[in-house]
Coordinates of C-alpha atoms in Angstrom, one line a residue:
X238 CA -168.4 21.4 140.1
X239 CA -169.9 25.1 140.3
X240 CA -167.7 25.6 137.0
X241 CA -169.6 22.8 135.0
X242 CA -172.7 24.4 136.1
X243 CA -171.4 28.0 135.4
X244 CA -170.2 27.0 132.0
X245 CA -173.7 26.0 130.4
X246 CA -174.4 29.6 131.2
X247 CA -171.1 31.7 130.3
X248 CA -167.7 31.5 129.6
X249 CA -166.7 34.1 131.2
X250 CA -166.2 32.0 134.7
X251 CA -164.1 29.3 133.1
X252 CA -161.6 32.3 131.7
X253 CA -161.7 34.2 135.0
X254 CA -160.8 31.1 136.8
X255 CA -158.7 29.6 134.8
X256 CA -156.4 33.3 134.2
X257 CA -156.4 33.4 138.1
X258 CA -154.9 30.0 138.3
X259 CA -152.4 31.0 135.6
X260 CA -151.4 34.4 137.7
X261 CA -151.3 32.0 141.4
X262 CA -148.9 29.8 139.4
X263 CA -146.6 32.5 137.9
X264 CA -146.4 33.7 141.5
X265 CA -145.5 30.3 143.1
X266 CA -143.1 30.2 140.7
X267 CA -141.1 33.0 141.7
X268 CA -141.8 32.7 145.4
X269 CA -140.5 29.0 146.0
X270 CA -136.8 28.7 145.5
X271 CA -134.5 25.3 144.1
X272 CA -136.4 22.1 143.1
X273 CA -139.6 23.3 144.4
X274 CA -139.9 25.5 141.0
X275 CA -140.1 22.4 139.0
X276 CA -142.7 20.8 140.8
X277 CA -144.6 24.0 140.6
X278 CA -144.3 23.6 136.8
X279 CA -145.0 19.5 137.1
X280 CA -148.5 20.9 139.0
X281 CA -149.5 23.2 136.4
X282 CA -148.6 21.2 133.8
X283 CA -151.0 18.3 134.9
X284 CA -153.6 20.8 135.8
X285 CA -153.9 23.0 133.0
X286 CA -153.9 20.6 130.1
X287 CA -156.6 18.5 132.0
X288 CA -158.2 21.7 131.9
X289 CA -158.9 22.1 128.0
X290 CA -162.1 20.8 127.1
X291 CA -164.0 22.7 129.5
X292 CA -162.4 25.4 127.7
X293 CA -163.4 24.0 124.2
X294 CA -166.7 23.7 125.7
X295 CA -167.8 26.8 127.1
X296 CA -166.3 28.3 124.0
X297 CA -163.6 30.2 125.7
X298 CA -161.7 30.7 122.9
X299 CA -159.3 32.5 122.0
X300 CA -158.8 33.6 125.6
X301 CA -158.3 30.0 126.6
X302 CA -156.8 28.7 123.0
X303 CA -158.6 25.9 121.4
X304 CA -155.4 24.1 121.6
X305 CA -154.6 25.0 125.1
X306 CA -152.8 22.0 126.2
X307 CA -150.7 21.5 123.7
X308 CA -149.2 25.2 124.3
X309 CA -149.5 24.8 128.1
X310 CA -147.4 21.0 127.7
X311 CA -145.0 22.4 125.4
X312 CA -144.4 26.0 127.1
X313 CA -143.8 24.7 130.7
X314 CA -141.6 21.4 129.6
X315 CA -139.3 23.8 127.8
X316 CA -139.4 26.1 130.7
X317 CA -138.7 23.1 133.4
X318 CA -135.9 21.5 130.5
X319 CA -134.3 25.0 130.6
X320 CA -134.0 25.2 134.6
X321 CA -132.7 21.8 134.7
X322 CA -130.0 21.4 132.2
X323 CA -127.4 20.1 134.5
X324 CA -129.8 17.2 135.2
X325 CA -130.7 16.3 131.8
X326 CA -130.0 13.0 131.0
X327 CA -129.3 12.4 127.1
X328 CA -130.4 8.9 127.4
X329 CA -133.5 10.0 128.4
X330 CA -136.2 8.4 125.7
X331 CA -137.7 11.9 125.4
X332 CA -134.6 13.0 123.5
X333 CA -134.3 10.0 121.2
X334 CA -138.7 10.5 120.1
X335 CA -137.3 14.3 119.9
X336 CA -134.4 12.9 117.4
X337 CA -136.8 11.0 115.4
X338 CA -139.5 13.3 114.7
X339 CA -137.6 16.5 113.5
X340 CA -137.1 15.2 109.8
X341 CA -141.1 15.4 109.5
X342 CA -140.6 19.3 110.0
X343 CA -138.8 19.8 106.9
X344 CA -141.1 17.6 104.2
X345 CA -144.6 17.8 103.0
X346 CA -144.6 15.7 100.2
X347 CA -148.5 17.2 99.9
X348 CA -147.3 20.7 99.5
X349 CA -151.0 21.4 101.4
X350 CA -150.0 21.3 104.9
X351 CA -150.3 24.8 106.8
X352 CA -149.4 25.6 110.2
X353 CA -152.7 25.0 111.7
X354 CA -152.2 21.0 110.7
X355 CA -148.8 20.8 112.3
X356 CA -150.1 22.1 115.6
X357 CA -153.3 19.8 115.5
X358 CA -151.2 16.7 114.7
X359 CA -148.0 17.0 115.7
X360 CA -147.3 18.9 118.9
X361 CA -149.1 16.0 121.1
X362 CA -146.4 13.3 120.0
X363 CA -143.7 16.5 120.3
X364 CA -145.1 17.1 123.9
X365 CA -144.8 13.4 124.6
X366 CA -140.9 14.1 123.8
X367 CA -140.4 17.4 125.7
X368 CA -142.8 16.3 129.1
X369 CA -140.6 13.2 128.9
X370 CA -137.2 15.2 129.0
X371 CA -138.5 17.4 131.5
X372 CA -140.6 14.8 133.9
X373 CA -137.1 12.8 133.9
X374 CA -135.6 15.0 135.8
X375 CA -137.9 14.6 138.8
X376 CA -137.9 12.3 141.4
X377 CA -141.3 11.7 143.2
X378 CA -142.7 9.9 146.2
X379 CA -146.2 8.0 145.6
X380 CA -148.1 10.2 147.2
X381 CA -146.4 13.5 145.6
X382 CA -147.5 11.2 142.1
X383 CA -151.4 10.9 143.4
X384 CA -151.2 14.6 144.2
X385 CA -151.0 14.8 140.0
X386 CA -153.9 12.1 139.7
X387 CA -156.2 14.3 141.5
X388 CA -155.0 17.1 139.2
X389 CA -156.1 15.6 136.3
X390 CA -159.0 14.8 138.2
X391 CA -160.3 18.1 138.8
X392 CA -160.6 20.1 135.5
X393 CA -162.8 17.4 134.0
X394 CA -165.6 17.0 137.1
X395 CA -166.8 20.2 135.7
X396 CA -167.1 18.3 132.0
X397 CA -169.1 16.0 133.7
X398 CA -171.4 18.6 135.2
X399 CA -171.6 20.2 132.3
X400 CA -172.8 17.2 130.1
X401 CA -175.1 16.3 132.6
X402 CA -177.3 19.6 132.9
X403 CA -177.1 20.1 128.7
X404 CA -178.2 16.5 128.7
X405 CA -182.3 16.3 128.3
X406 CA -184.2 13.8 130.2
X407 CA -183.3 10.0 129.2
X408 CA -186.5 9.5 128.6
X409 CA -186.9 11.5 125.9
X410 CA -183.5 10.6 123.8
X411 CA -183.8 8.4 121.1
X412 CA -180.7 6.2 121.1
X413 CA -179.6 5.5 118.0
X414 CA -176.5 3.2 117.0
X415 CA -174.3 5.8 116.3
X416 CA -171.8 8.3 118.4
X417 CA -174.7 10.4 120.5
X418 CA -174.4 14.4 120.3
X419 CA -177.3 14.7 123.0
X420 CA -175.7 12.9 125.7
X421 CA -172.3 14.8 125.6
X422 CA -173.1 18.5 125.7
X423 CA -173.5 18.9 121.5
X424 CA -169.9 18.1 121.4
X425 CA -167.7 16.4 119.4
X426 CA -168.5 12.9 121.0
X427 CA -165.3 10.8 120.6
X428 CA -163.3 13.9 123.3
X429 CA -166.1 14.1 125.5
X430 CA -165.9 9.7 125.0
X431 CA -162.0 9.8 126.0
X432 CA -162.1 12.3 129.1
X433 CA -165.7 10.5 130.7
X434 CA -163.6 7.7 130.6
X435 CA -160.8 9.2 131.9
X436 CA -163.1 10.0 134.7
X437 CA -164.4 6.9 135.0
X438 CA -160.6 5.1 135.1
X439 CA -159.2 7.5 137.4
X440 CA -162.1 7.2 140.5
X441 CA -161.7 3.3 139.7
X442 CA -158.3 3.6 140.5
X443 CA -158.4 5.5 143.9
X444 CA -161.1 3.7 144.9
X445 CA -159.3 0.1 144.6
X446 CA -156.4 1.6 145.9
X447 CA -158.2 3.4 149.0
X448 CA -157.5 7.0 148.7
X449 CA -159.4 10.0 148.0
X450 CA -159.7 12.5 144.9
X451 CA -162.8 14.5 146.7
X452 CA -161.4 13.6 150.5
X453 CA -164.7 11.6 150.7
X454 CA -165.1 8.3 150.1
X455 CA -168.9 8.1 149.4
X456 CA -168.7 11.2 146.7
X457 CA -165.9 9.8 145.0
X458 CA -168.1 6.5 144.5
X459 CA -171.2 8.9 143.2
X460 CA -168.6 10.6 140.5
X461 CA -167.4 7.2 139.4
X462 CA -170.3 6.0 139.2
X463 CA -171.5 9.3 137.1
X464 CA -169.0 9.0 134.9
X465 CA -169.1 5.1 134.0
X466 CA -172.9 5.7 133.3
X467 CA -172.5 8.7 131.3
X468 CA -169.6 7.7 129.5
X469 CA -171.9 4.5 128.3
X470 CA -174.4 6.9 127.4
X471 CA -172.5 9.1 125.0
X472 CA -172.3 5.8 122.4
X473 CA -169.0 6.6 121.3
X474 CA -166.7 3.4 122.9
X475 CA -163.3 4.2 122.5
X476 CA -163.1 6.5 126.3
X477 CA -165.2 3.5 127.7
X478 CA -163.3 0.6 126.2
X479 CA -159.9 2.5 127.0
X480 CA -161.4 2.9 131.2
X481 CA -161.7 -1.2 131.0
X482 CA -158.4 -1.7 129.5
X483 CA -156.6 0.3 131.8
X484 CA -158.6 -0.8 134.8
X485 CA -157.7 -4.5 133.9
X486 CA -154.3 -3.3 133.7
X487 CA -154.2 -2.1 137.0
X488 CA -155.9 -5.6 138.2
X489 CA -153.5 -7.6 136.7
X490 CA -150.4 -6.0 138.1
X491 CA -151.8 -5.2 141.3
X492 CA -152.9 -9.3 141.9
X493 CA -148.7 -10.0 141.5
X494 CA -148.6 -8.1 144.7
X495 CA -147.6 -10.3 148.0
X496 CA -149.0 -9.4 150.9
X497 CA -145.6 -9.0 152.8
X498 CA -145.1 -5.9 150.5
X499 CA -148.5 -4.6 151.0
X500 CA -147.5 -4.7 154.9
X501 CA -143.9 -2.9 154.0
X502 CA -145.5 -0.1 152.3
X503 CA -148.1 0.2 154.9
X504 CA -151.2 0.4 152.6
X505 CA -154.5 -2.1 152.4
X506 CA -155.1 -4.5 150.4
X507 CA -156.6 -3.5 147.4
X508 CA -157.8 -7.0 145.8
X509 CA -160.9 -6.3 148.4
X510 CA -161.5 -3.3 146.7
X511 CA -161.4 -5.3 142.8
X512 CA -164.2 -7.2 142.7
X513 CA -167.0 -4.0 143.6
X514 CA -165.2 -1.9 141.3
X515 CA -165.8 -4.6 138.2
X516 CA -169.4 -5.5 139.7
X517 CA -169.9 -1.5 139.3
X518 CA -168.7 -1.3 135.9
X519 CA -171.2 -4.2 134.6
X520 CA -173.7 -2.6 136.8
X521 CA -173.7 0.2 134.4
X522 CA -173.4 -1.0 131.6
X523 CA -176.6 -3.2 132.2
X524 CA -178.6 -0.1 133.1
X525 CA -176.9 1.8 130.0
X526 CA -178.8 -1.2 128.3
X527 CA -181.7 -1.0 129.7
X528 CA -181.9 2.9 129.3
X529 CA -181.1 3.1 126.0
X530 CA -183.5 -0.1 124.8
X531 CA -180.8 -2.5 124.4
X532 CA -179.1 -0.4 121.8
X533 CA -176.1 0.1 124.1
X534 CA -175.5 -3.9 123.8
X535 CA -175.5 -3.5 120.5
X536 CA -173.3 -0.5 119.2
X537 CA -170.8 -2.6 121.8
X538 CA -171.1 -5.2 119.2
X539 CA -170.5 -2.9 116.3
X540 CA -174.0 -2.6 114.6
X541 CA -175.4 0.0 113.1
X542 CA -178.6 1.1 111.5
X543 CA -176.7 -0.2 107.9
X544 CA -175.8 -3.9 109.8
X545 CA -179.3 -3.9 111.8
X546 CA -181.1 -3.7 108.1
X547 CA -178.9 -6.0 106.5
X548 CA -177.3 -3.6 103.7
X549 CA -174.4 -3.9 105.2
X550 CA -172.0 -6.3 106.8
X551 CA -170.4 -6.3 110.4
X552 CA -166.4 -6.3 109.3
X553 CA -163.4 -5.1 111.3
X554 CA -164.1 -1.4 109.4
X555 CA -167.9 -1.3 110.3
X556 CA -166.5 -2.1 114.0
X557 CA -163.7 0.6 114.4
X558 CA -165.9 3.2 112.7
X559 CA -164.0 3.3 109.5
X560 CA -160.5 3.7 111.5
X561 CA -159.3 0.2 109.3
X562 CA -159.8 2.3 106.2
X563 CA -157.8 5.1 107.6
X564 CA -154.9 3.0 108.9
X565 CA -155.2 1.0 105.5
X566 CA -155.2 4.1 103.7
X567 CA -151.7 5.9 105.6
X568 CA -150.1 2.1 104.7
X569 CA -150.5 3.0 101.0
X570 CA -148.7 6.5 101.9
X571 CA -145.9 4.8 103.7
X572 CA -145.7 2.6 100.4
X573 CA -145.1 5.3 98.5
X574 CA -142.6 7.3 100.6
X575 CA -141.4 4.6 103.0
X576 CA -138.2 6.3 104.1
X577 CA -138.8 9.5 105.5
X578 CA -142.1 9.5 105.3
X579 CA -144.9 11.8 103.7
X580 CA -144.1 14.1 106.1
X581 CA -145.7 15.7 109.1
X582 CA -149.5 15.5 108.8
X583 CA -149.7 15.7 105.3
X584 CA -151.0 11.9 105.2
X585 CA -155.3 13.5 105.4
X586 CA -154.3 15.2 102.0
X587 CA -152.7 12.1 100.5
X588 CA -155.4 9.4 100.9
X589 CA -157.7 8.7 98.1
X590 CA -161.4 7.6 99.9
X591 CA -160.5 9.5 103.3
X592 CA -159.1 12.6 101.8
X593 CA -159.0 15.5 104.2
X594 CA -160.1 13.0 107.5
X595 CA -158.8 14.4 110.8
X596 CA -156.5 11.1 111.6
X597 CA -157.5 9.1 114.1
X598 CA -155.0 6.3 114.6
X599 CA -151.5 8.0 115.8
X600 CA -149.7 4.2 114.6
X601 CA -150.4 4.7 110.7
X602 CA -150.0 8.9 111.4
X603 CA -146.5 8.0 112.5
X604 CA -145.7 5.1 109.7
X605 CA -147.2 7.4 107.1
X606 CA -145.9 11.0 107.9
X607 CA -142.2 9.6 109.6
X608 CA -141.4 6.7 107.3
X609 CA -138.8 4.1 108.9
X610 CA -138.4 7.1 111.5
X611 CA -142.1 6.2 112.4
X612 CA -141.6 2.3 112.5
X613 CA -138.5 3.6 115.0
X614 CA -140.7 5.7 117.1
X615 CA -143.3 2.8 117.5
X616 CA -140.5 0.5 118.5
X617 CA -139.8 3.5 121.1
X618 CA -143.0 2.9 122.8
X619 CA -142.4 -0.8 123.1
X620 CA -139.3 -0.1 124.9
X621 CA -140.8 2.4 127.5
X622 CA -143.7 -0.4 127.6
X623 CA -141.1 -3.1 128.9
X624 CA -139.1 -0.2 130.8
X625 CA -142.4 0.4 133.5
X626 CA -143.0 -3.7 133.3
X627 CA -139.4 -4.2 134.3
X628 CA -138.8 -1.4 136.3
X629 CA -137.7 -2.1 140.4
X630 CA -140.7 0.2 141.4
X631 CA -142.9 -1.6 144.1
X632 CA -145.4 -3.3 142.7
X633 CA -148.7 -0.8 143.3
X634 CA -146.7 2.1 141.7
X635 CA -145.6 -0.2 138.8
X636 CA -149.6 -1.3 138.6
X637 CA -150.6 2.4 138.2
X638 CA -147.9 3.7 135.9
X639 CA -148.5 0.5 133.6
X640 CA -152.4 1.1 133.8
X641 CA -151.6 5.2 132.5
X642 CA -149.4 3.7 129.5
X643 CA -152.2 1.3 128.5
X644 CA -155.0 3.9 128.3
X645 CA -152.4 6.0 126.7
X646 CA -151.9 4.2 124.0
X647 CA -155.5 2.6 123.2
X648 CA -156.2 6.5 123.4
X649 CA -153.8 6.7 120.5
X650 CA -155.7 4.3 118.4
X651 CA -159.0 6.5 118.2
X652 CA -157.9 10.0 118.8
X653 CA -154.7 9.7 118.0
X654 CA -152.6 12.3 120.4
X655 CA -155.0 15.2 119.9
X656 CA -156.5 15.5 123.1
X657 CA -154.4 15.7 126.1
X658 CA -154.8 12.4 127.6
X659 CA -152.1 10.5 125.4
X660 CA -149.1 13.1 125.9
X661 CA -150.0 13.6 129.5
X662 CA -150.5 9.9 130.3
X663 CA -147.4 8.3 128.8
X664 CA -145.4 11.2 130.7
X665 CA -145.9 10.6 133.7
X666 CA -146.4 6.4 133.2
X667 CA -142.3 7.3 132.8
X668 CA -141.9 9.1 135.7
X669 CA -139.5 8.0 138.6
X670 CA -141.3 7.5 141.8
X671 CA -138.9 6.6 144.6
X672 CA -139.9 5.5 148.3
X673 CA -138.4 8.1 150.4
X674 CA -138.4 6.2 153.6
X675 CA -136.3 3.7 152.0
X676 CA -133.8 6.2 151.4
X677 CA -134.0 7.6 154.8
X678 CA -133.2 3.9 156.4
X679 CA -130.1 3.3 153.6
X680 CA -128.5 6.8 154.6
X681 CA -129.4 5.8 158.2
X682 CA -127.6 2.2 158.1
X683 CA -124.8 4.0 156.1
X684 CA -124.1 6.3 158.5
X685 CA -124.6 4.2 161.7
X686 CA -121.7 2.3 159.3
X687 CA -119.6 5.2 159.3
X688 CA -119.3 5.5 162.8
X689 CA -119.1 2.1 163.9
X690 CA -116.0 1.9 161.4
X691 CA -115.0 5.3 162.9
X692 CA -114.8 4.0 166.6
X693 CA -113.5 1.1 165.6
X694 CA -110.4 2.9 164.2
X695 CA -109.8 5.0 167.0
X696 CA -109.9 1.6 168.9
X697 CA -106.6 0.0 166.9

């Protein structure tokens, strides 16, 4: 938390911390020895692109890139695929996305497309690919996998600090019906949306399942409920909306779990813990309301100062904040290059009205810029969407992993995979989480098989 409050005042904390971090892991690294390494890169992985907008917003660039987590994801999967390649498994869906995106390296149908654009909107989807590879060839217990939750955790308390003392006194906002600069730092609202969300979702989540991010259970509840109320605040619903989803994600699985396995995997019941978490959430969002005049109510409902006035209609564009048009708009590219696509973000220079918009929705990027490579990569994420649903997980793991690949991929639909929550969530929604104790108790019956069969032998 001091890091939030050290960044309104200098960068130079956030670089000095983050660089000592970097050094702590290089020398883990080379201290631990066999499998360890690669959970040493799984950690810092997690960590350090969780890490980049409090970089972006202290303005630590260039010592922390602008892009950090896209270098950090992309670095350390290739350095964990590289230590592992006698584990790789080339069924793995990381290599197959891999497959289907390298033809968008070689076109640009736009002839306008410079480096800068490939690494702002294509190495998130690439990093879903290579943290997929890589990821696959761990095996983790559930509590090794909450480790990583409180990992992404931690980098973005200080975003929430941060927000909170550059914010000025409710009272003297004027809330309009529009994405609101005031209430997230001056930054770009829609990342600031997405990760107080992200807060939000993740302290939801511990707190229905019973286990601590903070190691206490009454600051945990002050941080979720920071987050939910700030995240309202900023006006900008896609991080908010994408918290629900994923929280009712979570709900859903978790209520298709018997109480005879709750008992097996020794853990409480967490449907007790369901019904304050929602009451929380509406709790919120009613003093959001009342805060902000009723205006929150209403940019929920998609109005804006054009609706309220009458020049202008409420339609499915008005409500996504012109994402429609966009996705409308990267249709008409695929129409025109439909195989192999317009190629790889060259669609903002193709579009006629939304020339030059950063994209938004990662579905029409991929249809637009891939072709029938896109529509293939889409269909990808439908499989690894029924792979966690039918997966032989217990059911609280599967309820966690399926909750990270919803918010993933709402994410997707209104920040595309520029930040790092998309990459990072649909990585580890794929990762294999094994109960250890089981193993221990097969080996244990196999052996105690072993020598029965053993003495029995020397008996004839």
């Amino acid at each position: 938390m001091a890091l939030g409050a050290l960044a309104t005042v200098s960068p130079y904390p956030i670089i000095a911390w983050y660089y000592l971090l970097v050094f702590d892991t290089i020398r883990a690294f080379i201290f631990v020895e066999g499998k360890e390494r690669n959970f040493v890169l799984a950690y810092a992985l997690v960590y350090f692109s969780s890490f980049e907008l409090i970089g972006r917003m202290s303005s630590s660039s260039p010592y922390i890139p602008y892009e950090s987590s896209k270098y950090i994801m992309m670095v350390l999967s290739l350095i964990g695929i590289s230590f592992n390649v006698k584990n790789l498994k080339f069924s793995n869906l990381g290599f197959i996305l891999l497959l289907l995106l390298l033809p968008s390296l070689f076109i640009d149908q736009s002839g306008l497309v410079k480096v800068s654009d490939i690494i702002f909107n294509l190495f998130g989807i690439f990093n879903i690919a290579f943290a997929l590879i890589f990821l696959g060839t761990l095996q983790v217990d559930r509590w090794k996998f909450v480790s990583w939750v409180r990992l992404i955790a931690f980098p973005i308390i200080p975003v929430l600090v941060y927000v909170f003392l550059k914010t000025p006194d409710y009272s003297d906002l004027e809330f309009e019906l529009s994405a609101n600069f005031d209430t997230t730092g001056g930054f770009g609202s829609n990342q600031v949306s997405t990760v107080l969300g992200l807060g939000a979702f993740l302290f939801a989540v511990a707190l229905i399942l019973n286990y601590r991010i903070t190691t206490n259970k009454l600051f945990d509840i002050v941080l979720f409920s920071a987050f939910s109320l700030q995240g309202l605040l900023t006006f900008s619903r896609g991080g908010m909306i994408g918290a629900a989803l994923g929280l009712f994600t979570l709900i859903y699985f978790l209520l298709k779990v018997g109480k005879n396995q709750l008992k097996v995997l020794k853990i409480p019941n967490p449907k007790k813990y369901i019904l304050p978490t929602v009451i929380g959430l509406v709790f919120f969002f009613i003093l959001g309301n009342i805060i902000t005049g009723g205006n929150l109510a209403l940019r929920y409902q998609g109005q804006t100062a054009g609706t309220m006035t009458g020049n202008h209609e409420v339609d499915f564009n008005k409500f996504t904040s012109a994402r429609w048009q966009l996705f409308a708009e990267d249709m008409v590219v695929f129409a025109e290059y439909p195989i192999f696509g317009a190629g790889g973000a060259s669609s903002k220079y193709l579009r006629n009205l939304t020339q030059n918009e950063i994209t938004h929705v990662e579905l029409s990027r991929l249809i637009a810029e891939h072709g029938m490579f896109g529509l293939m990569i889409t269909v990808l994420f439908g499989v690894m969407y029924f792979r966690i649903r039918d997966s032989k997980i217990d059911g609280i793991n599967k309820a966690v992993q399926m909750s990270f690949f919803v918010l993933a991929i709402f994410t997707s639909f209104h920040a595309a995979t520029r930040t790092f929550l998309t990459p990072l969530l649909v990585s580890l929604s794929m990762v294999t989480i094994v109960d250890y104790s089981k193993i221990k108790a097969v080996k244990k019956k196999k052996a105690e098989r072993a020598k029965l069969q053993s003495f029995m032998a020397g008996q004839i």
